[in-house]
XYZ file of C-alpha atoms in Angstrom:
737
model
C -47.348 5.577 -34.248
C -50.418 5.296 -36.517
C -53.127 2.673 -36.161
C -51.960 0.982 -39.365
C -48.425 0.711 -38.069
C -49.696 -0.780 -34.841
C -51.697 -3.389 -36.720
C -48.692 -4.188 -38.914
C -46.498 -4.631 -35.850
C -49.058 -6.940 -34.248
C -49.125 -9.046 -37.419
C -45.321 -9.072 -37.659
C -44.710 -10.087 -34.035
C -45.927 -13.690 -34.456
C -43.843 -13.940 -37.622
C -40.788 -12.592 -35.816
C -41.330 -15.049 -33.006
C -41.582 -17.917 -35.483
C -38.414 -16.738 -37.238
C -36.649 -16.429 -33.882
C -37.709 -19.946 -32.898
C -36.480 -21.276 -36.228
C -33.108 -19.567 -35.735
C -32.743 -20.898 -32.224
C -33.464 -24.404 -33.420
C -30.184 -24.161 -35.339
C -28.365 -22.746 -32.297
C -28.501 -25.471 -29.700
C -26.717 -24.807 -26.411
C -23.644 -26.864 -25.636
C -24.470 -29.752 -23.329
C -21.860 -31.756 -21.433
C -22.614 -34.754 -19.293
C -20.638 -34.818 -16.071
C -19.077 -38.015 -14.877
C -20.450 -39.536 -11.751
C -17.870 -39.216 -9.019
C -17.750 -41.310 -5.914
C -18.384 -39.291 -2.794
C -15.397 -39.874 -0.531
C -15.742 -39.268 3.196
C -12.905 -37.845 5.215
C -12.386 -41.201 6.905
C -11.931 -42.930 3.558
C -9.586 -40.217 2.305
C -7.503 -40.381 5.493
C -7.379 -44.172 5.278
C -6.173 -44.093 1.678
C -3.514 -41.513 2.484
C -2.264 -43.533 5.433
C -2.086 -46.695 3.324
C -0.179 -44.797 0.644
C 2.395 -43.181 2.919
C 2.592 -45.706 5.756
C 2.633 -48.953 3.828
C 5.460 -51.274 4.746
C 7.240 -53.207 2.002
C 10.782 -53.723 0.824
C 10.267 -51.487 -2.198
C 8.680 -48.764 -0.071
C 11.545 -48.895 2.451
C 14.082 -48.663 -0.369
C 12.364 -45.635 -1.932
C 12.115 -43.937 1.444
C 15.824 -44.488 2.087
C 16.817 -43.192 -1.362
C 14.593 -40.136 -0.982
C 15.940 -39.368 2.489
C 19.607 -39.800 1.543
C 19.873 -38.683 -2.099
C 23.575 -39.505 -2.363
C 22.602 -43.193 -2.398
C 20.593 -42.514 -5.563
C 23.129 -40.587 -7.646
C 26.454 -42.008 -6.424
C 25.998 -45.529 -7.944
C 25.161 -43.826 -11.264
C 28.122 -41.453 -11.098
C 29.694 -40.898 -14.531
C 33.355 -40.928 -13.601
C 34.836 -39.739 -16.898
C 32.321 -36.986 -17.566
C 31.752 -35.566 -14.102
C 34.847 -36.135 -11.961
C 37.031 -33.346 -13.367
C 34.273 -30.723 -13.056
C 33.437 -31.760 -9.493
C 37.094 -31.715 -8.434
C 37.691 -28.300 -10.001
C 34.555 -26.676 -8.555
C 35.097 -28.233 -5.124
C 38.699 -27.000 -5.015
C 37.832 -23.445 -6.104
C 34.861 -23.138 -3.719
C 36.963 -24.556 -0.864
C 39.648 -21.940 -1.470
C 37.030 -19.171 -1.526
C 35.407 -20.503 1.640
C 38.555 -20.069 3.750
C 38.655 -16.249 3.831
C 34.856 -15.948 3.758
C 34.387 -18.377 6.658
C 36.874 -16.402 8.754
C 35.278 -13.087 7.733
C 31.645 -14.049 8.319
C 32.425 -15.419 11.768
C 33.215 -11.802 12.620
C 29.686 -10.849 11.535
C 28.210 -13.603 13.743
C 30.318 -12.307 16.683
C 32.333 -15.541 16.829
C 35.981 -16.518 16.721
C 37.319 -17.406 13.234
C 37.724 -21.092 14.027
C 33.959 -21.506 14.405
C 33.354 -20.161 10.917
C 35.696 -22.828 9.533
C 33.918 -25.514 11.567
C 30.538 -24.366 10.257
C 31.571 -24.435 6.602
C 33.264 -27.828 6.970
C 30.320 -29.667 8.519
C 27.735 -27.991 6.266
C 29.554 -29.120 3.108
C 29.672 -32.735 4.272
C 26.094 -33.037 5.553
C 24.447 -31.379 2.563
C 26.438 -33.584 0.179
C 24.659 -36.592 1.694
C 21.178 -35.153 2.257
C 20.698 -32.416 -0.341
C 18.594 -32.998 -3.444
C 20.194 -30.172 -5.460
C 23.288 -30.915 -7.482
C 24.610 -27.369 -7.638
C 23.909 -25.229 -4.579
C 26.608 -24.584 -2.006
C 25.427 -24.671 1.611
C 27.477 -22.838 4.190
C 27.789 -19.461 5.824
C 25.277 -16.853 4.611
C 25.613 -13.186 5.522
C 21.996 -12.535 6.514
C 21.917 -15.535 8.869
C 25.238 -14.484 10.393
C 23.747 -11.062 11.059
C 20.687 -12.596 12.751
C 22.832 -14.953 14.829
C 25.153 -12.112 15.817
C 22.240 -10.016 17.062
C 21.008 -12.857 19.269
C 24.521 -13.502 20.599
C 25.062 -9.848 21.526
C 21.702 -9.684 23.292
C 22.321 -12.835 25.326
C 25.872 -11.784 26.199
C 24.531 -8.521 27.571
C 21.751 -10.357 29.440
C 24.320 -12.731 30.985
C 26.342 -9.797 32.316
C 29.284 -9.910 29.939
C 30.720 -6.497 29.084
C 31.066 -5.421 25.493
C 33.942 -6.749 23.443
C 35.745 -3.436 23.726
C 35.364 -3.252 27.473
C 36.460 -6.838 27.942
C 39.739 -6.117 26.168
C 40.665 -3.515 28.768
C 38.987 -4.772 31.944
C 38.504 -8.383 32.937
C 37.229 -7.762 36.478
C 33.604 -7.484 35.382
C 33.873 -10.856 33.676
C 34.054 -12.856 36.884
C 30.317 -12.970 37.616
C 29.371 -13.749 34.027
C 32.097 -16.378 33.724
C 30.910 -18.076 36.902
C 27.348 -18.141 35.595
C 28.502 -19.570 32.292
C 30.639 -22.143 34.084
C 27.618 -23.237 36.069
C 25.689 -23.491 32.819
C 28.391 -25.698 31.309
C 28.490 -27.839 34.420
C 24.724 -28.348 34.206
C 25.241 -29.602 30.672
C 27.731 -32.182 31.865
C 30.756 -30.446 30.343
C 32.434 -29.499 33.582
C 34.463 -31.399 36.155
C 33.360 -31.714 39.766
C 34.971 -29.200 42.114
C 36.628 -27.271 39.304
C 34.109 -25.649 36.988
C 35.651 -24.735 33.670
C 36.407 -21.160 32.747
C 33.954 -19.762 30.211
C 34.956 -16.397 28.828
C 33.018 -14.167 26.463
C 33.989 -16.192 23.369
C 32.974 -19.463 25.041
C 29.528 -18.183 25.991
C 29.049 -16.591 22.549
C 29.433 -19.917 20.758
C 27.135 -21.594 23.317
C 24.402 -19.102 22.427
C 25.073 -19.426 18.686
C 25.026 -23.235 18.712
C 21.833 -23.263 20.801
C 19.944 -20.959 18.451
C 21.289 -22.998 15.509
C 20.074 -26.249 17.061
C 16.627 -24.747 17.682
C 16.398 -23.432 14.109
C 17.352 -26.855 12.773
C 14.655 -28.529 14.857
C 12.101 -26.101 13.422
C 13.197 -26.936 9.886
C 13.071 -30.701 10.412
C 9.623 -30.425 12.002
C 8.412 -28.402 9.019
C 9.758 -31.129 6.778
C 7.943 -33.825 8.759
C 4.722 -31.833 8.503
C 5.206 -31.543 4.731
C 5.016 -27.749 4.752
C 7.584 -27.215 2.042
C 4.867 -25.528 0.014
C 5.138 -22.437 2.253
C 8.092 -21.329 0.152
C 5.680 -20.232 -2.581
C 4.317 -17.545 -0.250
C 7.737 -15.887 -0.030
C 7.813 -13.917 -3.255
C 10.992 -12.960 -5.085
C 10.316 -9.291 -4.338
C 10.019 -10.042 -0.626
C 13.216 -12.122 -0.442
C 15.155 -9.653 -2.577
C 14.021 -6.687 -0.496
C 14.823 -8.528 2.726
C 18.293 -9.472 1.480
C 19.018 -5.918 0.334
C 17.824 -4.377 3.606
C 19.871 -6.882 5.588
C 22.876 -6.092 3.387
C 22.608 -2.423 4.336
C 22.589 -3.446 7.999
C 25.606 -5.710 7.434
C 27.442 -2.917 5.616
C 26.757 -0.521 8.480
C 27.914 -3.046 11.079
C 31.252 -3.520 9.292
C 32.118 0.172 8.981
C 33.557 0.220 12.489
C 36.107 -2.425 11.455
C 36.951 -0.571 8.242
C 37.672 2.555 10.299
C 39.308 0.730 13.200
C 36.739 2.017 15.700
C 35.993 0.016 18.830
C 32.257 0.402 19.239
C 29.661 -1.936 20.774
C 27.054 -3.388 18.407
C 23.694 -1.621 18.663
C 20.792 -3.704 19.916
C 17.014 -3.610 19.507
C 15.138 -1.641 16.896
C 16.586 1.097 14.676
C 20.062 -0.441 14.899
C 21.305 1.136 11.677
C 20.496 4.757 12.631
C 21.989 4.195 16.088
C 25.136 2.665 14.574
C 25.561 5.601 12.210
C 25.202 7.995 15.141
C 27.947 6.229 17.084
C 30.176 6.117 13.989
C 29.862 9.840 13.350
C 30.339 10.658 17.033
C 33.599 8.637 17.198
C 34.941 9.415 13.747
C 37.879 11.341 15.227
C 39.149 8.091 16.795
C 39.656 6.392 13.418
C 42.681 4.087 13.261
C 44.684 5.295 10.275
C 46.428 1.941 9.828
C 43.119 0.089 9.542
C 41.665 2.796 7.289
C 44.609 2.672 4.868
C 44.542 -1.129 4.845
C 40.793 -1.127 4.158
C 41.120 1.333 1.269
C 43.977 -0.670 -0.222
C 42.045 -3.926 -0.020
C 38.937 -2.283 -1.510
C 41.030 -0.881 -4.329
C 42.193 -4.403 -5.137
C 39.049 -6.467 -4.550
C 36.386 -4.264 -6.182
C 37.986 -4.158 -9.669
C 39.116 -7.785 -9.477
C 35.564 -8.880 -8.600
C 34.342 -6.953 -11.625
C 37.056 -8.625 -13.685
C 35.896 -12.083 -12.606
C 32.263 -11.215 -13.364
C 32.978 -9.681 -16.776
C 35.222 -12.460 -18.031
C 33.608 -15.432 -16.290
C 32.650 -16.913 -19.667
C 36.302 -16.906 -20.748
C 37.858 -17.953 -17.440
C 37.834 -21.643 -16.631
C 37.592 -20.726 -12.943
C 37.335 -17.425 -11.062
C 40.652 -16.180 -9.762
C 40.677 -16.337 -5.914
C 41.746 -12.742 -5.356
C 40.258 -12.805 -1.842
C 42.696 -15.502 -0.799
C 45.612 -13.554 -2.316
C 44.563 -10.418 -0.425
C 44.247 -12.361 2.833
C 47.724 -13.867 2.430
C 49.295 -10.531 1.516
C 47.521 -8.658 4.319
C 48.498 -11.316 6.874
C 52.155 -11.104 5.865
C 52.108 -7.305 5.942
C 50.429 -7.241 9.366
C 52.828 -9.824 10.785
C 56.066 -8.261 9.612
C 54.818 -4.713 10.056
C 53.656 -5.452 13.626
C 50.391 -3.593 12.994
C 48.798 -4.809 16.234
C 51.697 -3.806 18.463
C 52.673 -0.578 16.699
C 49.285 0.814 15.601
C 46.706 -1.012 17.725
C 45.008 -2.763 14.801
C 42.529 -5.486 15.652
C 43.573 -8.935 14.389
C 41.947 -12.333 14.091
C 44.036 -13.757 16.935
C 44.997 -17.331 17.640
C 43.126 -19.917 15.585
C 43.636 -23.429 17.006
C 44.087 -26.520 14.877
C 42.013 -29.679 15.017
C 38.537 -30.093 16.483
C 37.106 -29.449 19.914
C 35.085 -32.102 21.752
C 31.339 -31.927 21.109
C 29.033 -30.205 23.559
C 25.290 -30.133 24.072
C 23.240 -27.000 23.432
C 22.244 -24.931 26.444
C 18.709 -26.180 27.011
C 17.932 -23.342 29.418
C 18.587 -20.793 26.663
C 16.066 -22.261 24.225
C 13.037 -20.313 25.564
C 15.004 -17.059 25.165
C 16.077 -17.731 21.574
C 13.083 -19.726 20.282
C 11.470 -16.811 18.444
C 14.773 -15.697 16.906
C 15.471 -19.271 15.845
C 12.150 -19.449 14.022
C 12.948 -16.415 11.861
C 16.392 -17.863 11.157
C 14.796 -21.184 10.176
C 12.330 -19.527 7.788
C 14.969 -17.341 6.134
C 17.444 -20.201 5.769
C 14.832 -22.538 4.330
C 13.430 -19.920 1.937
C 16.862 -19.017 0.553
C 17.880 -22.671 0.160
C 14.668 -23.758 -1.563
C 14.545 -20.763 -3.917
C 18.142 -21.285 -5.032
C 17.796 -25.059 -5.394
C 14.626 -24.712 -7.482
C 16.196 -22.008 -9.629
C 19.252 -24.101 -10.541
C 17.224 -27.303 -10.885
C 14.986 -25.592 -13.428
C 18.018 -24.232 -15.248
C 19.661 -27.648 -15.553
C 16.542 -29.749 -16.080
C 16.078 -31.831 -12.942
C 13.745 -31.789 -9.946
C 14.308 -31.054 -6.288
C 12.091 -31.745 -3.301
C 11.260 -28.745 -1.119
C 10.620 -31.009 1.871
C 13.915 -32.835 1.384
C 15.688 -29.481 1.209
C 14.013 -28.677 4.521
C 15.422 -31.879 6.016
C 18.867 -31.231 4.546
C 19.280 -27.664 5.779
C 17.706 -28.667 9.113
C 20.289 -31.381 9.735
C 23.001 -28.995 8.484
C 22.051 -26.952 11.542
C 21.238 -29.662 14.112
C 24.286 -31.908 13.781
C 26.968 -29.177 13.549
C 25.457 -27.361 16.540
C 27.035 -30.079 18.725
C 30.457 -29.122 17.303
C 30.339 -25.366 18.001
C 28.847 -24.170 14.719
C 26.264 -21.548 13.822
C 23.399 -21.331 11.322
C 23.883 -22.106 7.627
C 21.913 -22.061 4.385
C 22.550 -21.900 0.658
C 24.660 -18.951 -0.497
C 24.148 -17.433 -3.945
C 27.714 -16.235 -4.556
C 29.361 -19.567 -3.856
C 26.613 -21.413 -5.731
C 27.262 -19.334 -8.849
C 30.988 -20.067 -8.570
C 30.258 -23.749 -8.079
C 28.065 -23.913 -11.158
C 30.407 -21.894 -13.387
C 33.402 -24.107 -12.584
C 31.788 -27.298 -13.873
C 29.999 -28.765 -10.856
C 27.891 -31.827 -11.705
C 27.050 -33.372 -8.303
C 27.486 -32.748 -4.599
C 30.786 -34.624 -4.730
C 32.226 -31.137 -5.142
C 30.984 -30.345 -1.626
C 33.071 -33.197 -0.248
C 36.118 -31.826 -2.079
C 35.490 -28.379 -0.531
C 35.271 -30.064 2.882
C 38.693 -31.656 2.299
C 40.189 -28.226 1.555
C 38.690 -26.847 4.779
C 39.923 -29.896 6.705
C 43.458 -29.191 5.499
C 43.151 -25.602 6.734
C 41.742 -26.726 10.085
C 44.527 -29.244 10.684
C 47.557 -27.337 9.388
C 47.088 -23.781 8.133
C 44.666 -22.066 10.562
C 47.274 -20.693 13.070
C 49.014 -18.814 10.247
C 46.111 -16.333 10.094
C 46.876 -14.962 13.586
C 47.972 -11.522 12.328
C 45.155 -11.081 9.801
C 43.515 -7.699 10.455
C 39.789 -7.583 11.150
C 39.432 -4.694 8.721
C 40.503 -7.050 5.898
C 37.779 -9.486 6.891
C 35.281 -6.605 6.916
C 36.365 -5.619 3.403
C 35.706 -9.179 2.189
C 32.203 -9.027 3.685
C 31.449 -5.620 2.158
C 32.702 -6.581 -1.299
C 30.490 -9.680 -1.278
C 27.447 -7.455 -0.675
C 27.728 -5.954 -4.157
C 25.108 -8.252 -5.689
C 22.437 -7.361 -3.129
C 23.241 -3.638 -3.170
C 23.079 -3.532 -6.972
C 19.359 -4.332 -6.688
C 18.788 -0.619 -6.098
C 19.505 -0.105 -9.778
C 16.618 -2.434 -10.653
C 13.998 -0.434 -8.732
C 12.926 1.792 -11.697
C 12.498 -1.242 -13.951
C 10.668 -3.095 -11.187
C 8.326 -0.129 -10.750
C 7.554 -0.014 -14.463
C 6.820 -3.739 -14.574
C 4.691 -4.037 -11.432
C 3.908 -1.362 -8.845
C 2.840 -3.913 -6.231
C 6.083 -5.925 -6.341
C 8.127 -2.733 -6.259
C 6.195 -1.530 -3.208
C 6.723 -4.860 -1.418
C 10.445 -4.649 -2.210
C 10.813 -1.069 -0.972
C 8.805 -1.564 2.232
C 10.581 -4.827 3.111
C 13.991 -3.326 2.384
C 13.327 -0.138 4.380
C 11.888 -2.001 7.381
C 14.735 -4.547 7.440
C 17.381 -1.842 7.201
C 15.966 0.985 9.310
C 13.806 -0.721 11.940
C 14.620 -4.378 12.564
C 15.822 -7.260 10.418
C 13.305 -9.868 11.576
C 10.491 -7.332 11.542
C 11.285 -6.587 7.913
C 10.560 -10.201 6.977
C 7.260 -10.176 8.884
C 6.172 -6.834 7.434
C 7.054 -7.975 3.918
C 5.106 -11.197 4.319
C 2.048 -9.368 5.693
C 2.238 -6.756 2.957
C 2.457 -9.430 0.248
C -0.581 -11.214 1.669
C -2.445 -7.911 1.963
C -1.670 -7.094 -1.660
C -3.077 -10.440 -2.796
C -6.237 -9.885 -0.762
C -6.388 -6.263 -1.889
C -6.453 -7.310 -5.518
C -9.603 -9.311 -4.870
C -11.060 -6.266 -3.126
C -10.375 -4.074 -6.141
C -11.274 -6.566 -8.839
C -12.473 -5.301 -12.192
C -16.222 -5.440 -12.713
C -17.098 -5.136 -16.407
C -20.156 -5.058 -18.608
C -19.109 -6.891 -21.756
C -19.891 -6.414 -25.425
C -19.851 -8.859 -28.332
C -17.312 -8.784 -31.162
C -19.416 -8.969 -34.310
C -20.734 -12.434 -35.038
C -17.956 -14.133 -33.065
C -18.755 -15.709 -29.730
C -16.306 -13.386 -27.974
C -17.331 -10.976 -25.218
C -14.891 -8.357 -23.940
C -14.751 -4.893 -22.372
C -15.934 -2.169 -24.816
C -13.712 0.339 -22.999
C -10.643 -1.642 -24.095
C -11.560 -2.949 -27.562
C -13.229 -1.115 -30.416
C -16.228 -2.328 -32.365
C -17.954 -4.214 -29.565
C -21.719 -3.952 -29.142
C -23.965 -4.840 -26.239
C -26.836 -7.246 -26.713
C -30.348 -5.695 -26.662
C -32.076 -6.434 -23.371
C -29.262 -8.672 -22.118
C -26.462 -7.432 -19.856
C -23.297 -9.571 -19.821
C -21.290 -9.018 -16.619
C -17.872 -10.284 -15.518
C -16.230 -10.053 -12.083
C -12.478 -10.724 -12.297
C -11.942 -12.380 -8.909
C -13.174 -15.233 -6.732
C -16.353 -14.435 -4.814
C -15.911 -15.069 -1.101
C -16.756 -13.549 2.248
C -14.371 -10.599 1.925
C -15.599 -9.303 -1.445
C -19.150 -10.633 -1.816
C -20.559 -7.208 -0.922
C -18.273 -5.595 -3.507
C -19.512 -8.095 -6.096
C -23.155 -7.154 -5.562
C -22.477 -3.414 -5.561
C -20.330 -3.659 -8.695
C -23.012 -5.672 -10.487
C -25.751 -3.191 -9.575
C -23.582 -0.204 -10.543
C -22.411 -1.560 -13.886
C -25.858 -2.676 -14.951
C -27.668 0.325 -13.499
C -30.164 -2.091 -11.936
C -30.200 -1.728 -8.166
C -33.026 -3.896 -6.765
C -33.121 -2.017 -3.462
C -33.577 1.366 -5.126
C -36.089 -0.061 -7.566
C -38.181 -1.574 -4.780
C -38.162 1.772 -2.969
C -39.194 3.503 -6.170
C -42.078 1.053 -6.625
C -43.306 1.622 -3.094
C -43.319 5.388 -3.634
C -45.208 5.041 -6.922
C -47.741 2.734 -5.328
C -48.283 5.125 -2.408
C -48.791 8.023 -4.814
C -51.245 5.964 -6.864
C -53.147 4.946 -3.747
C -53.358 8.529 -2.493
C -54.498 9.672 -5.915
C -57.207 7.032 -6.032
C -58.121 7.608 -2.416
C -57.576 3.982 -1.553
C -55.220 2.315 0.896
C -52.956 -0.518 -0.030
C -55.353 -2.993 1.544
C -58.228 -1.683 -0.579
C -56.289 -1.865 -3.844
C -57.608 -4.674 -6.012
C -55.163 -7.519 -6.581
C -55.476 -7.191 -10.356
C -54.561 -3.512 -10.254
C -51.538 -4.170 -8.085
C -50.307 -6.885 -10.411
C -50.828 -4.649 -13.441
C -48.920 -1.869 -11.701
C -46.012 -4.196 -10.910
C -45.975 -5.494 -14.469
C -45.911 -2.037 -15.943
C -43.151 -1.033 -13.553
C -41.089 -4.077 -14.512
C -41.543 -3.531 -18.202
C -40.530 0.076 -17.768
C -37.404 -0.696 -15.754
C -34.486 0.820 -17.642
C -30.753 0.564 -17.147
C -29.397 3.878 -15.850
C -26.142 3.603 -17.812
C -27.363 2.358 -21.190
C -31.018 3.453 -21.217
C -32.049 0.110 -22.674
C -34.589 -2.246 -21.188
C -32.799 -5.113 -19.426
C -34.704 -8.337 -19.005
C -31.775 -10.746 -18.479
C -28.366 -10.706 -16.812
C -25.639 -13.166 -17.849
C -22.747 -13.481 -15.382
C -19.509 -14.736 -16.961
C -18.004 -16.865 -14.178
C -14.756 -17.830 -15.945
C -12.549 -15.638 -13.654
C -14.305 -16.953 -10.522
C -11.801 -19.509 -9.258
C -13.797 -20.517 -6.202
C -16.864 -19.717 -4.136
C -17.347 -19.979 -0.416
C -20.658 -20.007 1.436
C -20.874 -16.218 1.414
C -20.199 -16.162 -2.333
C -22.968 -18.676 -3.045
C -25.350 -16.709 -0.838
C -24.462 -13.523 -2.725
C -25.368 -15.154 -6.054
C -28.606 -16.510 -4.599
C -29.488 -13.069 -3.284
C -28.769 -11.441 -6.654
C -30.940 -13.994 -8.444
C -33.762 -13.565 -5.939
C -33.701 -9.744 -6.009
C -33.658 -9.580 -9.803
C -36.356 -12.231 -10.086
C -38.675 -9.992 -8.075
C -38.093 -7.315 -10.725
C -38.751 -9.711 -13.600
C -35.067 -9.943 -14.572
C -33.582 -13.400 -15.237
C -30.060 -14.170 -13.955
C -28.020 -16.779 -15.873
C -24.535 -18.109 -15.143
C -22.054 -19.011 -17.885
C -18.625 -20.656 -18.087
C -18.583 -21.959 -14.506
C -15.742 -24.297 -13.620
C -16.531 -27.699 -12.172
C -15.374 -26.569 -8.728
C -17.694 -23.560 -8.836
C -20.580 -25.781 -9.963
C -19.938 -28.124 -7.060
C -19.924 -25.186 -4.642
C -23.194 -23.917 -6.087
C -24.776 -27.334 -5.785
C -23.655 -27.775 -2.184
C -24.817 -24.246 -1.384
C -28.315 -24.827 -2.722
C -28.149 -22.486 -5.709
C -29.938 -24.975 -7.973
C -33.721 -24.439 -8.150
C -35.696 -26.746 -5.922
C -37.473 -29.770 -7.349
C -40.839 -28.081 -7.020
C -39.843 -25.300 -9.420
C -40.362 -25.393 -13.152
C -38.275 -27.943 -15.003
C -37.432 -25.389 -17.669
C -35.857 -23.110 -15.080
C -34.009 -26.003 -13.501
C -32.436 -26.910 -16.810
C -31.408 -23.406 -17.855
C -29.477 -22.061 -14.902
C -25.949 -22.761 -16.188
C -24.403 -22.513 -19.657
C -20.989 -23.509 -20.900
C -20.634 -20.464 -23.186
C -21.747 -16.862 -22.871
C -23.344 -17.006 -26.331
C -25.587 -19.904 -25.286
C -26.778 -17.936 -22.267
C -27.408 -14.785 -24.330
C -29.332 -16.657 -27.017
C -31.425 -18.404 -24.378
C -32.263 -15.100 -22.708
C -33.245 -13.475 -25.999
C -35.329 -16.471 -27.020
C -37.279 -16.252 -23.757
C -37.812 -12.517 -24.318
C -39.044 -13.060 -27.876
C -41.470 -15.739 -26.728
C -42.818 -13.260 -24.165
C -43.631 -10.770 -26.909
C -40.503 -8.585 -27.103
C -39.752 -8.296 -30.818
C -36.702 -6.018 -30.451
C -34.388 -8.799 -29.348
C -32.647 -11.263 -31.575
C -29.867 -13.801 -31.276
């Protein structure tokens, strides 16, 4: 550069500064005045909450009663002409479908058929009174039956009962276990003095099932009292779908022995499905041909008829109850063909009519089944809430997650005294209920009447019904969950994380352990959420022309970076787990690492001192300051090779800050300030501003007022213009707003 050019530049700099100041006078930063909020102590907040929820008045008592028993809210407003026909039709159809399914799923829970009918009957009545959803059908659910059956088998083995197959051929080993169970019943007050009642394998099985059901119901009611209905949001659709599919594979495997007529004990512990397959293949030569032919015939009828109902459900006023027809036909064929006596087929056996007297749960068993009951409670609640919210959204009304918790909890607690096992909402029956015109839970009462008729009159007629037919009904109803395998490619294309959660949850539930699958899926989902904050995008942004829009130049064309100003965005909250990642990402993207720069300065200063023959103590203060200034002015960004004097951090994606996050920002500002680089924050939410204020990020009162007033900006453009104005005032003529 010639001397004339230097003089011209010196003359033009003041003019450029004046022009810059004039421009910035027209660009005033956006200023918003925050409202003054009253600082509320925790005592005041707790007092207000107690007054709100614990106030006692007639209106409050009425609202509490209506919220706790929703039938009192909708029954007086029942539209008789518009709703009655749909409720009667849906209740009748669902009741007819419940009869074969209740008998079949009791087999899965390792219970006698009568207990499945009891469970469906009481669940329909109780949920009709307490449920807040108008459409879901609460009753027997396959996954819960599987979980209950596993607990029952384990406790039967622990009590000394032989397997079901062994007990059919040898009753001598039952004496010790029966005596122990009789003593247990006597301790509950159900026995008579001097003559303890007989308690066979079936009796003890329902004691275990009702105890675990009671415990699960208590868990659910307690969760409702603690207002933890929000936990359902942490159970993602991918997790629940994968868990249901994995459990369906386990259910399918457990029913193969009935389809083949094999008498095998149920596998216990981990890896139940591989062990079951091993036993099936090892005993395949003992297949009962009568049961196999019956199973194939029933499958040949039910699979296409289920598809027929699904394909033409829009044209059919109600689904045709093919399951009931198959059950009736199979029962008649087994009775007149004497399948049990001639071919050794397993049958449902005697199903008594009426109701048995209530009995208390076995309190001594609760410690043994408490952990299993908790998983049953979580699964039952999650399924019920997800289905109720789905249908409420579809039909335009609201449901309460906490009330659903109460409803399904009491659907487990109260029936447990009447020899029932765990229940929840069931998707298949809910879809049937909705498609047949259901309007309110009056349809549930109609279904209960159908079941009551069966319990009082029809139940003994199912004596000759083969178990393989019940297994076919269970397997056919697993179609919906098993068809999810066809959605895996689409799920993978949409979101790799959700697909991974689905696959891992499904594989763990099916191959290792059902309850463990739910835990692993939940932990994996939480880890994925945390992992996304650990791998958040860190971007240096560019401006789109004259618009006040800053985006990633690697994604959009035509963006340019601002001279001397680096705009940075971190797409995640800044908290203790990723605050180190935030600092490293900022230093890497901007090419300005304060630690490396300080080390470089120390090396340069040592070289200068050695060259001058002076130690650091002998170096004049003026020389040191001039050296630092020259080093700062010569500090270049490694990535862009431009001189950076300001850093603007776009905080719009930062949802929250904890103490570690505030400290990280303070450290960044301090380190860059030592290098002569200004750090500005833009687009901070009010919550982030409050966190920064509480964390002491604001400059202290002793610092310059100008710095105190220019720490935060509501737009990125305001922050950039402020930074460039400061640079121009300091003599840098290459920057402009």
